[in-house]
Amino acid sequence: MRTQVGIIGAGPSGLLLSQLLDLAGIETVVLERQSRDYVLGRIRAGVLEQGTVTLLHRAGVGERVAREGLIHTGIELCFAGQSYRIDLEGGSGGSVVTVYGQTEVTRDLTEAREAAGAQLVYEAEDVALHDIDEERPRITYRKDGREHEIACDFIAGCDGFHGVSRRSIPPSQLKTYERVYPFGWLGVLSDTTPVSDELIYVNHEKGFALCSMRSMTRSRYYIQCRVDEPLEEWPDDRFWEDLKSRLPEAAASRLETGPSIEKSIAPLRSFVAEPMRHGRLFLAGDAAHIVPPTGAKGLNLAASDIHFLSNALIDFHDKGGTDLLDSYSRDCLNRIWKAERFSWWMTSMLHRFPDHTPFDQRIQLAELSYLVGSDAARAALAENYVGLPFS
Ligand code: APR
Ligand code: PHB
């Protein structure tokens, strides 16, 4: 088989790229290791920057997010028993974020791809990349016991942090940067009314907590936990009680509890691989970088990578231009490192670190106190939270 762009991974990065290239008349094949149900059932974060929403519209999948997405103009920050509102819209000069689950983004993209008759191969086993630094790279995989090969002009590695694409680049050609945080997030999804209209980020002596939502009837809550804690030790009652104890009094008294419909523990990591291109292989999204979820940047960074990559591939297809392909890695990394910094900063400011001394804790409180008291500091948070420009 032959295609113009072979895409590995049917998460948001791979699907969005496939959709944008298709609209420009470029053929793609998407290979996904998991089943369709598995991919569509994954629960991930849910805050979209305006640039991400605009890109979804450009890809022809903006209708449902425009109808069902919740526009948020501010967030609440709590520490030392007090709550403060950060005005995102005022602080950023008019931008807002849209709360809409990544699960829904993936569904909208999958359905659009299927409606267009896309070549989407689920349960592709042993995906392997070959000749990535030559003119005609190839992808091999196994499906239903049969071996397949796809000859491509380009390969897009959109296969997440644990994928095969990044590992196909010779280690001597890749530099990686990493920080693993000494805690995780225990997340619960429940069909309960969200405790507040806006997201609440809490720095508490017991650890971080976050109140988020998927709709006005579905809540998403997180509390900081140890990464190695067994989930069985967190029955729903214990989760609700612990969450309540970390919330400011007004929110705690309003908190509606109910059975969890999903519960999981996620580790927190910062990671960047440079460069994001090797020969004819281009990495995008989690395959190239990870942020801790505190800044809600993961999906938005994937979208900005795909903005740059789709523009570069379309320019090459239409005009034979290679400038955008050549500057792809640099263009992405410029924005990625700023989002890495913001996500690291939010994480450092809001969590309890096991090795923090009383001095470190006072510095953390001073940082928060400065933040809520300074117009300039609040504006800096708002500007980053709503998303830096794509270019
Ligand atoms: N072969 C084929 N597919 C693979 C392979 C492989 N060897 N390894 C991984 N995949 C698939 C995964 O099953 C997954 O569906 O690649 C897909 C990668 O999707 P995501 O992990 O969602 O990554 P991405 O599309 O870049 O989206 C980034 O997802 O993890 C969040 O915080 C992140 O919100 C951000 C977004
Ligand atoms: C979520 O709703 O899952 C969410 C929201 C904001 C974050 C992280 C996760 O910072």
Tab-separated table of C-alpha atoms and ligand atoms in Angstrom:
chain	number	residue	atom	x	y	z
A	1	MET	CA	0.000	0.000	0.000
A	2	ARG	CA	1.035	3.632	-0.552
A	3	THR	CA	-0.012	6.881	1.070
A	4	GLN	CA	1.262	10.425	1.257
A	5	VAL	CA	1.385	10.757	5.051
A	6	GLY	CA	1.415	7.702	7.323
A	7	ILE	CA	0.097	8.688	10.745
A	8	ILE	CA	0.804	6.602	13.833
A	9	GLY	CA	-1.753	7.032	16.630
A	10	ALA	CA	-5.475	7.879	16.557
A	11	GLY	CA	-5.467	10.236	19.553
A	12	PRO	CA	-6.298	13.921	19.087
A	13	SER	CA	-2.955	14.688	17.339
A	14	GLY	CA	-3.190	11.947	14.710
A	15	LEU	CA	-6.893	12.427	13.979
A	16	LEU	CA	-6.663	16.210	13.730
A	17	LEU	CA	-3.701	15.968	11.362
A	18	SER	CA	-5.480	13.396	9.211
A	19	GLN	CA	-8.576	15.596	9.068
A	20	LEU	CA	-6.711	18.815	8.143
A	21	LEU	CA	-4.608	17.058	5.483
A	22	ASP	CA	-7.660	15.387	3.980
A	23	LEU	CA	-9.358	18.798	3.624
A	24	ALA	CA	-6.270	19.937	1.687
A	25	GLY	CA	-6.399	16.908	-0.622
A	26	ILE	CA	-3.548	14.974	1.022
A	27	GLU	CA	-3.999	11.240	1.531
A	28	THR	CA	-3.324	9.704	4.952
A	29	VAL	CA	-3.536	6.318	6.680
A	30	VAL	CA	-3.899	6.295	10.490
A	31	LEU	CA	-2.580	3.255	12.405
A	32	GLU	CA	-3.752	2.790	15.996
A	33	ARG	CA	-2.615	0.080	18.401
A	34	GLN	CA	-5.753	0.074	20.556
A	35	SER	CA	-9.375	-0.656	19.639
A	36	ARG	CA	-11.799	2.115	18.649
A	37	ASP	CA	-13.800	1.602	21.871
A	38	TYR	CA	-10.686	1.864	24.000
A	39	VAL	CA	-9.582	5.127	22.363
A	40	LEU	CA	-13.060	6.650	22.646
A	41	GLY	CA	-13.456	5.566	26.262
A	42	ARG	CA	-10.271	7.201	27.604
A	43	ILE	CA	-10.874	10.024	30.088
A	44	ARG	CA	-8.426	12.900	29.762
A	45	ALA	CA	-8.355	16.628	30.565
A	46	GLY	CA	-10.861	19.151	29.297
A	47	VAL	CA	-9.792	22.785	28.901
A	48	LEU	CA	-9.447	24.127	25.343
A	49	GLU	CA	-7.616	27.314	24.446
A	50	GLN	CA	-9.231	29.597	21.852
A	51	GLY	CA	-6.527	28.625	19.332
A	52	THR	CA	-7.463	24.958	19.740
A	53	VAL	CA	-11.160	25.693	19.249
A	54	THR	CA	-10.372	27.767	16.135
A	55	LEU	CA	-8.328	24.877	14.742
A	56	LEU	CA	-11.198	22.435	15.403
A	57	HIS	CA	-13.471	24.781	13.438
A	58	ARG	CA	-10.926	24.915	10.603
A	59	ALA	CA	-10.947	21.119	10.612
A	60	GLY	CA	-14.741	21.130	10.232
A	61	VAL	CA	-15.392	19.663	13.703
A	62	GLY	CA	-16.286	22.804	15.632
A	63	GLU	CA	-20.044	22.422	15.710
A	64	ARG	CA	-20.506	20.398	18.918
A	65	VAL	CA	-17.811	22.191	20.907
A	66	ALA	CA	-19.496	25.499	19.973
A	67	ARG	CA	-22.862	24.127	21.153
A	68	GLU	CA	-21.886	22.134	24.227
A	69	GLY	CA	-18.553	23.648	25.340
A	70	LEU	CA	-18.713	25.791	28.471
A	71	ILE	CA	-17.060	29.206	28.164
A	72	HIS	CA	-15.023	30.040	31.262
A	73	THR	CA	-13.847	33.599	31.878
A	74	GLY	CA	-12.061	32.965	35.185
A	75	ILE	CA	-10.663	30.411	37.629
A	76	GLU	CA	-10.603	30.304	41.405
A	77	LEU	CA	-7.352	29.912	43.363
A	78	CYS	CA	-7.485	28.842	47.017
A	79	PHE	CA	-4.732	28.785	49.614
A	80	ALA	CA	-4.412	29.394	53.341
A	81	GLY	CA	-8.186	29.008	53.681
A	82	GLN	CA	-8.970	31.934	51.323
A	83	SER	CA	-10.337	31.999	47.748
A	84	TYR	CA	-9.400	34.435	45.006
A	85	ARG	CA	-10.784	34.756	41.479
A	86	ILE	CA	-8.380	35.174	38.570
A	87	ASP	CA	-10.115	37.011	35.742
A	88	LEU	CA	-8.825	35.233	32.639
A	89	GLU	CA	-10.715	37.412	30.204
A	90	GLY	CA	-9.719	40.754	31.710
A	91	GLY	CA	-6.152	39.611	32.430
A	92	SER	CA	-5.535	38.332	28.920
A	93	GLY	CA	-7.139	41.160	26.974
A	94	GLY	CA	-10.336	39.349	26.089
A	95	SER	CA	-9.566	35.643	25.720
A	96	VAL	CA	-11.487	32.823	27.390
A	97	VAL	CA	-11.170	29.035	27.579
A	98	THR	CA	-13.734	26.392	26.670
A	99	VAL	CA	-14.354	23.458	28.990
A	100	TYR	CA	-15.010	20.438	26.756
A	101	GLY	CA	-13.597	16.956	27.378
A	102	GLN	CA	-10.762	15.564	25.300
A	103	THR	CA	-12.887	12.424	25.028
A	104	GLU	CA	-15.470	14.504	23.139
A	105	VAL	CA	-12.809	16.080	20.902
A	106	THR	CA	-11.606	12.577	20.019
A	107	ARG	CA	-15.164	11.440	19.302
A	108	ASP	CA	-15.912	14.446	17.058
A	109	LEU	CA	-12.694	13.874	15.103
A	110	THR	CA	-13.198	10.091	14.816
A	111	GLU	CA	-16.742	10.512	13.517
A	112	ALA	CA	-15.657	13.184	11.015
A	113	ARG	CA	-12.828	10.953	9.759
A	114	GLU	CA	-15.137	7.975	9.407
A	115	ALA	CA	-17.789	10.046	7.614
A	116	ALA	CA	-15.108	11.101	5.109
A	117	GLY	CA	-14.188	7.451	4.506
A	118	ALA	CA	-10.742	7.774	6.111
A	119	GLN	CA	-8.344	4.845	6.312
A	120	LEU	CA	-8.297	4.323	10.070
A	121	VAL	CA	-6.744	1.026	11.129
A	122	TYR	CA	-7.428	0.036	14.756
A	123	GLU	CA	-5.679	-2.825	16.578
A	124	ALA	CA	-2.599	-2.488	14.381
A	125	GLU	CA	0.063	-4.619	16.092
A	126	ASP	CA	3.860	-4.316	16.015
A	127	VAL	CA	3.885	-1.022	14.150
A	128	ALA	CA	7.485	-0.392	13.000
A	129	LEU	CA	9.095	2.489	11.107
A	130	HIS	CA	11.747	1.936	8.414
A	131	ASP	CA	14.026	4.165	6.302
A	132	ILE	CA	12.888	7.316	8.100
A	133	ASP	CA	15.895	9.280	6.874
A	134	GLU	CA	15.366	8.284	3.246
A	135	GLU	CA	13.042	9.625	0.496
A	136	ARG	CA	10.468	6.885	0.872
A	137	PRO	CA	9.976	5.816	4.508
A	138	ARG	CA	7.849	2.728	5.230
A	139	ILE	CA	5.634	1.532	8.034
A	140	THR	CA	5.003	-2.149	8.696
A	141	TYR	CA	2.365	-3.616	11.019
A	142	ARG	CA	0.323	-6.721	11.656
A	143	LYS	CA	-3.462	-6.838	11.641
A	144	ASP	CA	-5.609	-9.956	12.096
A	145	GLY	CA	-2.482	-12.101	11.782
A	146	ARG	CA	-1.437	-10.603	8.392
A	147	GLU	CA	1.641	-8.477	7.720
A	148	HIS	CA	1.167	-5.110	5.976
A	149	GLU	CA	3.499	-2.455	4.601
A	150	ILE	CA	2.767	1.177	3.744
A	151	ALA	CA	5.162	3.263	1.648
A	152	CYS	CA	4.879	6.946	2.615
A	153	ASP	CA	6.214	10.353	1.637
A	154	PHE	CA	6.215	11.378	5.302
A	155	ILE	CA	5.465	9.759	8.655
A	156	ALA	CA	3.776	11.618	11.525
A	157	GLY	CA	4.543	10.111	14.939
A	158	CYS	CA	1.383	10.971	16.897
A	159	ASP	CA	1.554	7.897	19.125
A	160	GLY	CA	1.856	9.449	22.564
A	161	PHE	CA	4.571	9.184	25.194
A	162	HIS	CA	4.811	5.362	25.090
A	163	GLY	CA	4.660	5.094	21.294
A	164	VAL	CA	7.135	3.603	18.865
A	165	SER	CA	7.909	6.727	16.789
A	166	ARG	CA	10.206	8.616	19.156
A	167	ARG	CA	12.047	5.381	19.929
A	168	SER	CA	12.710	4.911	16.179
A	169	ILE	CA	15.008	7.946	16.130
A	170	PRO	CA	18.655	7.027	16.852
A	171	PRO	CA	19.314	8.030	20.494
A	172	SER	CA	22.399	9.984	19.406
A	173	GLN	CA	20.115	12.268	17.345
A	174	LEU	CA	17.656	13.078	20.136
A	175	LYS	CA	18.095	15.069	23.326
A	176	THR	CA	15.522	14.580	26.057
A	177	TYR	CA	14.718	16.689	29.107
A	178	GLU	CA	12.653	15.301	31.951
A	179	ARG	CA	11.301	15.966	35.424
A	180	VAL	CA	9.224	13.382	37.261
A	181	TYR	CA	7.178	14.808	40.142
A	182	PRO	CA	7.032	12.921	43.458
A	183	PHE	CA	3.221	12.593	43.448
A	184	GLY	CA	0.241	11.788	41.226
A	185	TRP	CA	-3.363	12.891	40.732
A	186	LEU	CA	-6.258	10.737	41.799
A	187	GLY	CA	-9.125	11.675	39.460
A	188	VAL	CA	-12.838	10.959	39.826
A	189	LEU	CA	-15.591	11.532	37.291
A	190	SER	CA	-19.156	11.607	38.615
A	191	ASP	CA	-22.639	12.512	37.467
A	192	THR	CA	-23.053	15.233	40.061
A	193	THR	CA	-23.574	18.990	39.724
A	194	PRO	CA	-20.157	20.724	39.657
A	195	VAL	CA	-19.382	22.413	42.960
A	196	SER	CA	-18.804	25.759	41.193
A	197	ASP	CA	-19.343	27.409	37.788
A	198	GLU	CA	-15.579	27.887	37.514
A	199	LEU	CA	-12.583	25.607	38.033
A	200	ILE	CA	-11.135	25.708	41.556
A	201	TYR	CA	-7.382	25.094	42.056
A	202	VAL	CA	-6.471	24.477	45.704
A	203	ASN	CA	-3.156	24.534	47.547
A	204	HIS	CA	-3.880	22.762	50.851
A	205	GLU	CA	-1.624	21.374	53.548
A	206	LYS	CA	-2.921	17.882	52.714
A	207	GLY	CA	-2.022	18.445	49.067
A	208	PHE	CA	-3.386	19.920	45.841
A	209	ALA	CA	-7.041	19.611	44.806
A	210	LEU	CA	-8.853	20.616	41.608
A	211	CYS	CA	-12.576	20.918	40.941
A	212	SER	CA	-13.370	20.716	37.246
A	213	MET	CA	-16.312	19.607	35.144
A	214	ARG	CA	-17.424	18.134	31.848
A	215	SER	CA	-20.924	19.632	31.792
A	216	MET	CA	-23.366	21.206	34.223
A	217	THR	CA	-24.318	17.695	35.381
A	218	ARG	CA	-20.938	15.927	35.259
A	219	SER	CA	-18.009	16.786	37.545
A	220	ARG	CA	-14.321	15.968	37.381
A	221	TYR	CA	-12.318	16.210	40.602
A	222	TYR	CA	-8.681	15.539	41.412
A	223	ILE	CA	-6.628	15.287	44.584
A	224	GLN	CA	-2.863	14.984	44.920
A	225	CYS	CA	-1.868	11.478	46.014
A	226	ARG	CA	1.152	9.164	46.041
A	227	VAL	CA	1.806	7.586	42.616
A	228	ASP	CA	2.120	4.115	44.100
A	229	GLU	CA	-1.159	4.183	46.045
A	230	PRO	CA	-3.435	1.260	45.143
A	231	LEU	CA	-6.786	2.478	43.791
A	232	GLU	CA	-8.591	-0.018	46.048
A	233	GLU	CA	-7.502	2.122	48.983
A	234	TRP	CA	-9.614	4.941	47.603
A	235	PRO	CA	-13.270	3.901	47.825
A	236	ASP	CA	-15.606	6.740	46.807
A	237	ASP	CA	-16.445	7.709	50.413
A	238	ARG	CA	-12.810	8.224	51.266
A	239	PHE	CA	-12.265	10.286	48.108
A	240	TRP	CA	-15.205	12.624	48.793
A	241	GLU	CA	-14.242	13.081	52.408
A	242	ASP	CA	-10.646	13.894	51.536
A	243	LEU	CA	-11.628	16.258	48.726
A	244	LYS	CA	-14.079	18.050	51.020
A	245	SER	CA	-11.401	18.555	53.654
A	246	ARG	CA	-9.168	20.320	51.104
A	247	LEU	CA	-11.842	22.716	49.800
A	248	PRO	CA	-12.659	26.143	51.233
A	249	GLU	CA	-15.662	25.965	53.571
A	250	ALA	CA	-18.213	27.474	51.161
A	251	ALA	CA	-17.357	24.991	48.425
A	252	ALA	CA	-17.130	22.034	50.833
A	253	SER	CA	-20.646	22.690	52.087
A	254	ARG	CA	-22.000	22.786	48.511
A	255	LEU	CA	-20.149	19.681	47.278
A	256	GLU	CA	-22.540	17.121	45.813
A	257	THR	CA	-21.217	13.576	46.060
A	258	GLY	CA	-22.237	10.443	44.201
A	259	PRO	CA	-20.872	7.218	42.746
A	260	SER	CA	-17.704	7.581	40.662
A	261	ILE	CA	-18.060	6.577	37.011
A	262	GLU	CA	-14.282	6.639	36.481
A	263	LYS	CA	-11.411	6.696	38.934
A	264	SER	CA	-7.707	6.594	38.139
A	265	ILE	CA	-4.280	7.707	39.328
A	266	ALA	CA	-2.051	9.572	36.876
A	267	PRO	CA	1.651	10.330	37.378
A	268	LEU	CA	2.930	13.867	36.766
A	269	ARG	CA	5.829	14.431	34.419
A	270	SER	CA	7.494	17.165	32.364
A	271	PHE	CA	9.289	15.866	29.258
A	272	VAL	CA	10.597	17.288	25.984
A	273	ALA	CA	12.408	15.520	23.123
A	274	GLU	CA	14.418	17.641	20.669
A	275	PRO	CA	14.380	17.950	17.739
A	276	MET	CA	10.853	16.896	16.774
A	277	ARG	CA	11.949	15.802	13.311
A	278	HIS	CA	14.304	13.138	12.064
A	279	GLY	CA	14.493	12.852	8.273
A	280	ARG	CA	10.942	12.264	7.092
A	281	LEU	CA	9.549	11.463	10.540
A	282	PHE	CA	7.802	14.299	12.406
A	283	LEU	CA	6.822	13.876	16.081
A	284	ALA	CA	3.718	15.656	17.384
A	285	GLY	CA	1.807	15.848	20.665
A	286	ASP	CA	2.617	13.557	23.593
A	287	ALA	CA	5.090	11.613	21.421
A	288	ALA	CA	7.432	14.608	21.746
A	289	HIS	CA	6.468	16.244	25.034
A	290	ILE	CA	4.539	15.807	28.264
A	291	VAL	CA	3.363	18.454	30.708
A	292	PRO	CA	1.911	17.923	34.184
A	293	PRO	CA	-1.846	18.597	33.882
A	294	THR	CA	-1.875	21.530	36.325
A	295	GLY	CA	-1.791	24.110	33.519
A	296	ALA	CA	-4.268	22.193	31.288
A	297	LYS	CA	-1.825	22.423	28.375
A	298	GLY	CA	-1.426	18.814	27.066
A	299	LEU	CA	-4.143	18.765	24.426
A	300	ASN	CA	-3.547	22.401	23.504
A	301	LEU	CA	0.134	21.751	22.789
A	302	ALA	CA	-0.846	18.796	20.615
A	303	ALA	CA	-3.156	21.156	18.690
A	304	SER	CA	-0.433	23.767	18.157
A	305	ASP	CA	1.997	21.089	16.898
A	306	ILE	CA	-0.631	19.945	14.415
A	307	HIS	CA	-1.246	23.541	13.341
A	308	PHE	CA	2.453	23.828	12.400
A	309	LEU	CA	2.749	20.335	10.928
A	310	SER	CA	-0.378	20.525	8.781
A	311	ASN	CA	0.662	23.947	7.437
A	312	ALA	CA	4.139	22.616	6.593
A	313	LEU	CA	2.867	19.469	4.842
A	314	ILE	CA	0.205	21.415	2.925
A	315	ASP	CA	2.764	24.005	1.807
A	316	PHE	CA	5.039	21.215	0.571
A	317	HIS	CA	2.150	19.486	-1.198
A	318	ASP	CA	0.830	22.664	-2.860
A	319	LYS	CA	4.059	24.508	-3.674
A	320	GLY	CA	6.927	22.124	-2.999
A	321	GLY	CA	8.116	24.479	-0.228
A	322	THR	CA	10.382	22.956	2.422
A	323	ASP	CA	10.914	26.016	4.652
A	324	LEU	CA	8.013	25.198	6.966
A	325	LEU	CA	9.041	21.540	7.204
A	326	ASP	CA	12.559	22.700	8.077
A	327	SER	CA	11.361	25.122	10.752
A	328	TYR	CA	8.696	22.734	12.183
A	329	SER	CA	10.678	21.598	15.214
A	330	ARG	CA	11.909	25.111	16.059
A	331	ASP	CA	8.432	26.649	15.640
A	332	CYS	CA	6.827	24.042	17.912
A	333	LEU	CA	9.544	24.009	20.564
A	334	ASN	CA	9.427	27.759	21.028
A	335	ARG	CA	5.825	27.466	22.206
A	336	ILE	CA	6.276	24.100	23.941
A	337	TRP	CA	9.000	25.310	26.301
A	338	LYS	CA	6.832	28.240	27.387
A	339	ALA	CA	3.968	25.858	28.142
A	340	GLU	CA	6.435	23.551	29.937
A	341	ARG	CA	7.513	26.488	32.078
A	342	PHE	CA	3.922	27.477	32.862
A	343	SER	CA	2.868	23.900	33.716
A	344	TRP	CA	5.947	23.396	35.930
A	345	TRP	CA	5.277	26.730	37.665
A	346	MET	CA	1.595	25.957	38.342
A	347	THR	CA	2.586	22.505	39.615
A	348	SER	CA	5.350	23.866	41.872
A	349	MET	CA	3.091	26.555	43.306
A	350	LEU	CA	0.077	24.379	44.079
A	351	HIS	CA	1.368	20.997	45.313
A	352	ARG	CA	2.898	19.702	48.531
A	353	PHE	CA	6.396	18.376	47.829
A	354	PRO	CA	7.653	15.682	50.208
A	355	ASP	CA	11.092	17.300	50.395
A	356	HIS	CA	9.846	20.845	51.002
A	357	THR	CA	11.266	22.504	54.099
A	358	PRO	CA	9.242	25.043	56.105
A	359	PHE	CA	11.208	27.687	54.174
A	360	ASP	CA	10.058	26.255	50.819
A	361	GLN	CA	6.465	26.257	52.057
A	362	ARG	CA	6.628	29.906	53.094
A	363	ILE	CA	8.095	30.796	49.703
A	364	GLN	CA	5.195	28.959	48.034
A	365	LEU	CA	2.670	30.940	50.083
A	366	ALA	CA	4.503	34.175	49.297
A	367	GLU	CA	4.337	33.332	45.597
A	368	LEU	CA	0.573	32.751	45.808
A	369	SER	CA	0.035	35.854	47.886
A	370	TYR	CA	2.048	37.959	45.425
A	371	LEU	CA	0.120	36.425	42.524
A	372	VAL	CA	-3.349	37.253	43.791
A	373	GLY	CA	-2.267	40.730	44.919
A	374	SER	CA	-0.589	41.887	41.738
A	375	ASP	CA	-2.394	42.903	38.533
A	376	ALA	CA	0.751	42.107	36.540
A	377	ALA	CA	1.150	38.627	38.049
A	378	ARG	CA	-2.537	37.779	37.553
A	379	ALA	CA	-2.299	38.979	33.942
A	380	ALA	CA	0.752	36.746	33.386
A	381	LEU	CA	-1.178	33.725	34.686
A	382	ALA	CA	-4.217	34.608	32.571
A	383	GLU	CA	-2.151	35.129	29.406
A	384	ASN	CA	-0.564	31.686	29.756
A	385	TYR	CA	-3.709	29.874	30.893
A	386	VAL	CA	-5.765	31.054	27.893
A	387	GLY	CA	-2.841	30.093	25.651
A	388	LEU	CA	0.032	31.930	24.013
A	389	PRO	CA	-0.413	32.671	20.304
A	390	PHE	CA	0.316	29.808	17.880
A	391	SER	CA	2.946	31.812	16.041
B	1	APR	N1	1.283	1.898	17.332
B	1	APR	C1	0.112	2.529	17.039
B	1	APR	N2	-0.517	3.375	17.876
B	1	APR	C2	0.076	3.633	19.041
B	1	APR	C3	1.319	3.049	19.409
B	1	APR	C4	1.912	2.144	18.501
B	1	APR	N3	3.076	1.551	18.789
B	1	APR	N4	1.662	3.511	20.634
B	1	APR	C5	0.688	4.330	21.023
B	1	APR	N5	-0.281	4.426	20.082
B	1	APR	C6	-1.526	5.206	20.129
B	1	APR	C7	-2.189	5.230	21.506
B	1	APR	O1	-2.963	4.064	21.713
B	1	APR	C8	-3.014	6.486	21.431
B	1	APR	O2	-4.324	6.245	20.964
B	1	APR	O3	-1.245	6.564	19.862
B	1	APR	C9	-2.283	7.373	20.430
B	1	APR	C10	-1.671	8.592	21.085
B	1	APR	O4	-2.691	9.393	21.554
B	1	APR	P1	-2.543	10.342	22.853
B	1	APR	O5	-1.799	9.632	23.924
B	1	APR	O6	-3.889	10.876	23.166
B	1	APR	O7	-1.558	11.518	22.350
B	1	APR	P2	-1.867	12.754	21.406
B	1	APR	O8	-2.788	12.401	20.296
B	1	APR	O9	-0.560	13.381	21.120
B	1	APR	O10	-2.730	13.718	22.318
B	1	APR	C11	-2.186	14.517	23.301
B	1	APR	O11	-3.438	13.478	24.985
B	1	APR	O12	-2.352	12.428	26.735
B	1	APR	C12	-3.065	13.523	26.362
B	1	APR	O13	-2.202	15.251	27.739
B	1	APR	C13	-2.248	14.718	26.472
B	1	APR	O14	-4.091	15.963	26.090
B	1	APR	C14	-2.904	15.552	25.493
B	1	APR	C15	-3.212	14.691	24.360
B	2	PHB	C1	-9.909	18.406	33.712
B	2	PHB	O1	-11.038	18.891	33.644
B	2	PHB	O2	-9.713	17.197	33.578
B	2	PHB	C2	-8.771	19.328	33.996
B	2	PHB	C3	-8.995	20.695	34.065
B	2	PHB	C4	-7.939	21.543	34.333
B	2	PHB	C5	-6.675	21.030	34.531
B	2	PHB	C6	-6.447	19.661	34.441
B	2	PHB	C7	-7.508	18.810	34.179
B	2	PHB	O3	-5.656	21.886	34.839
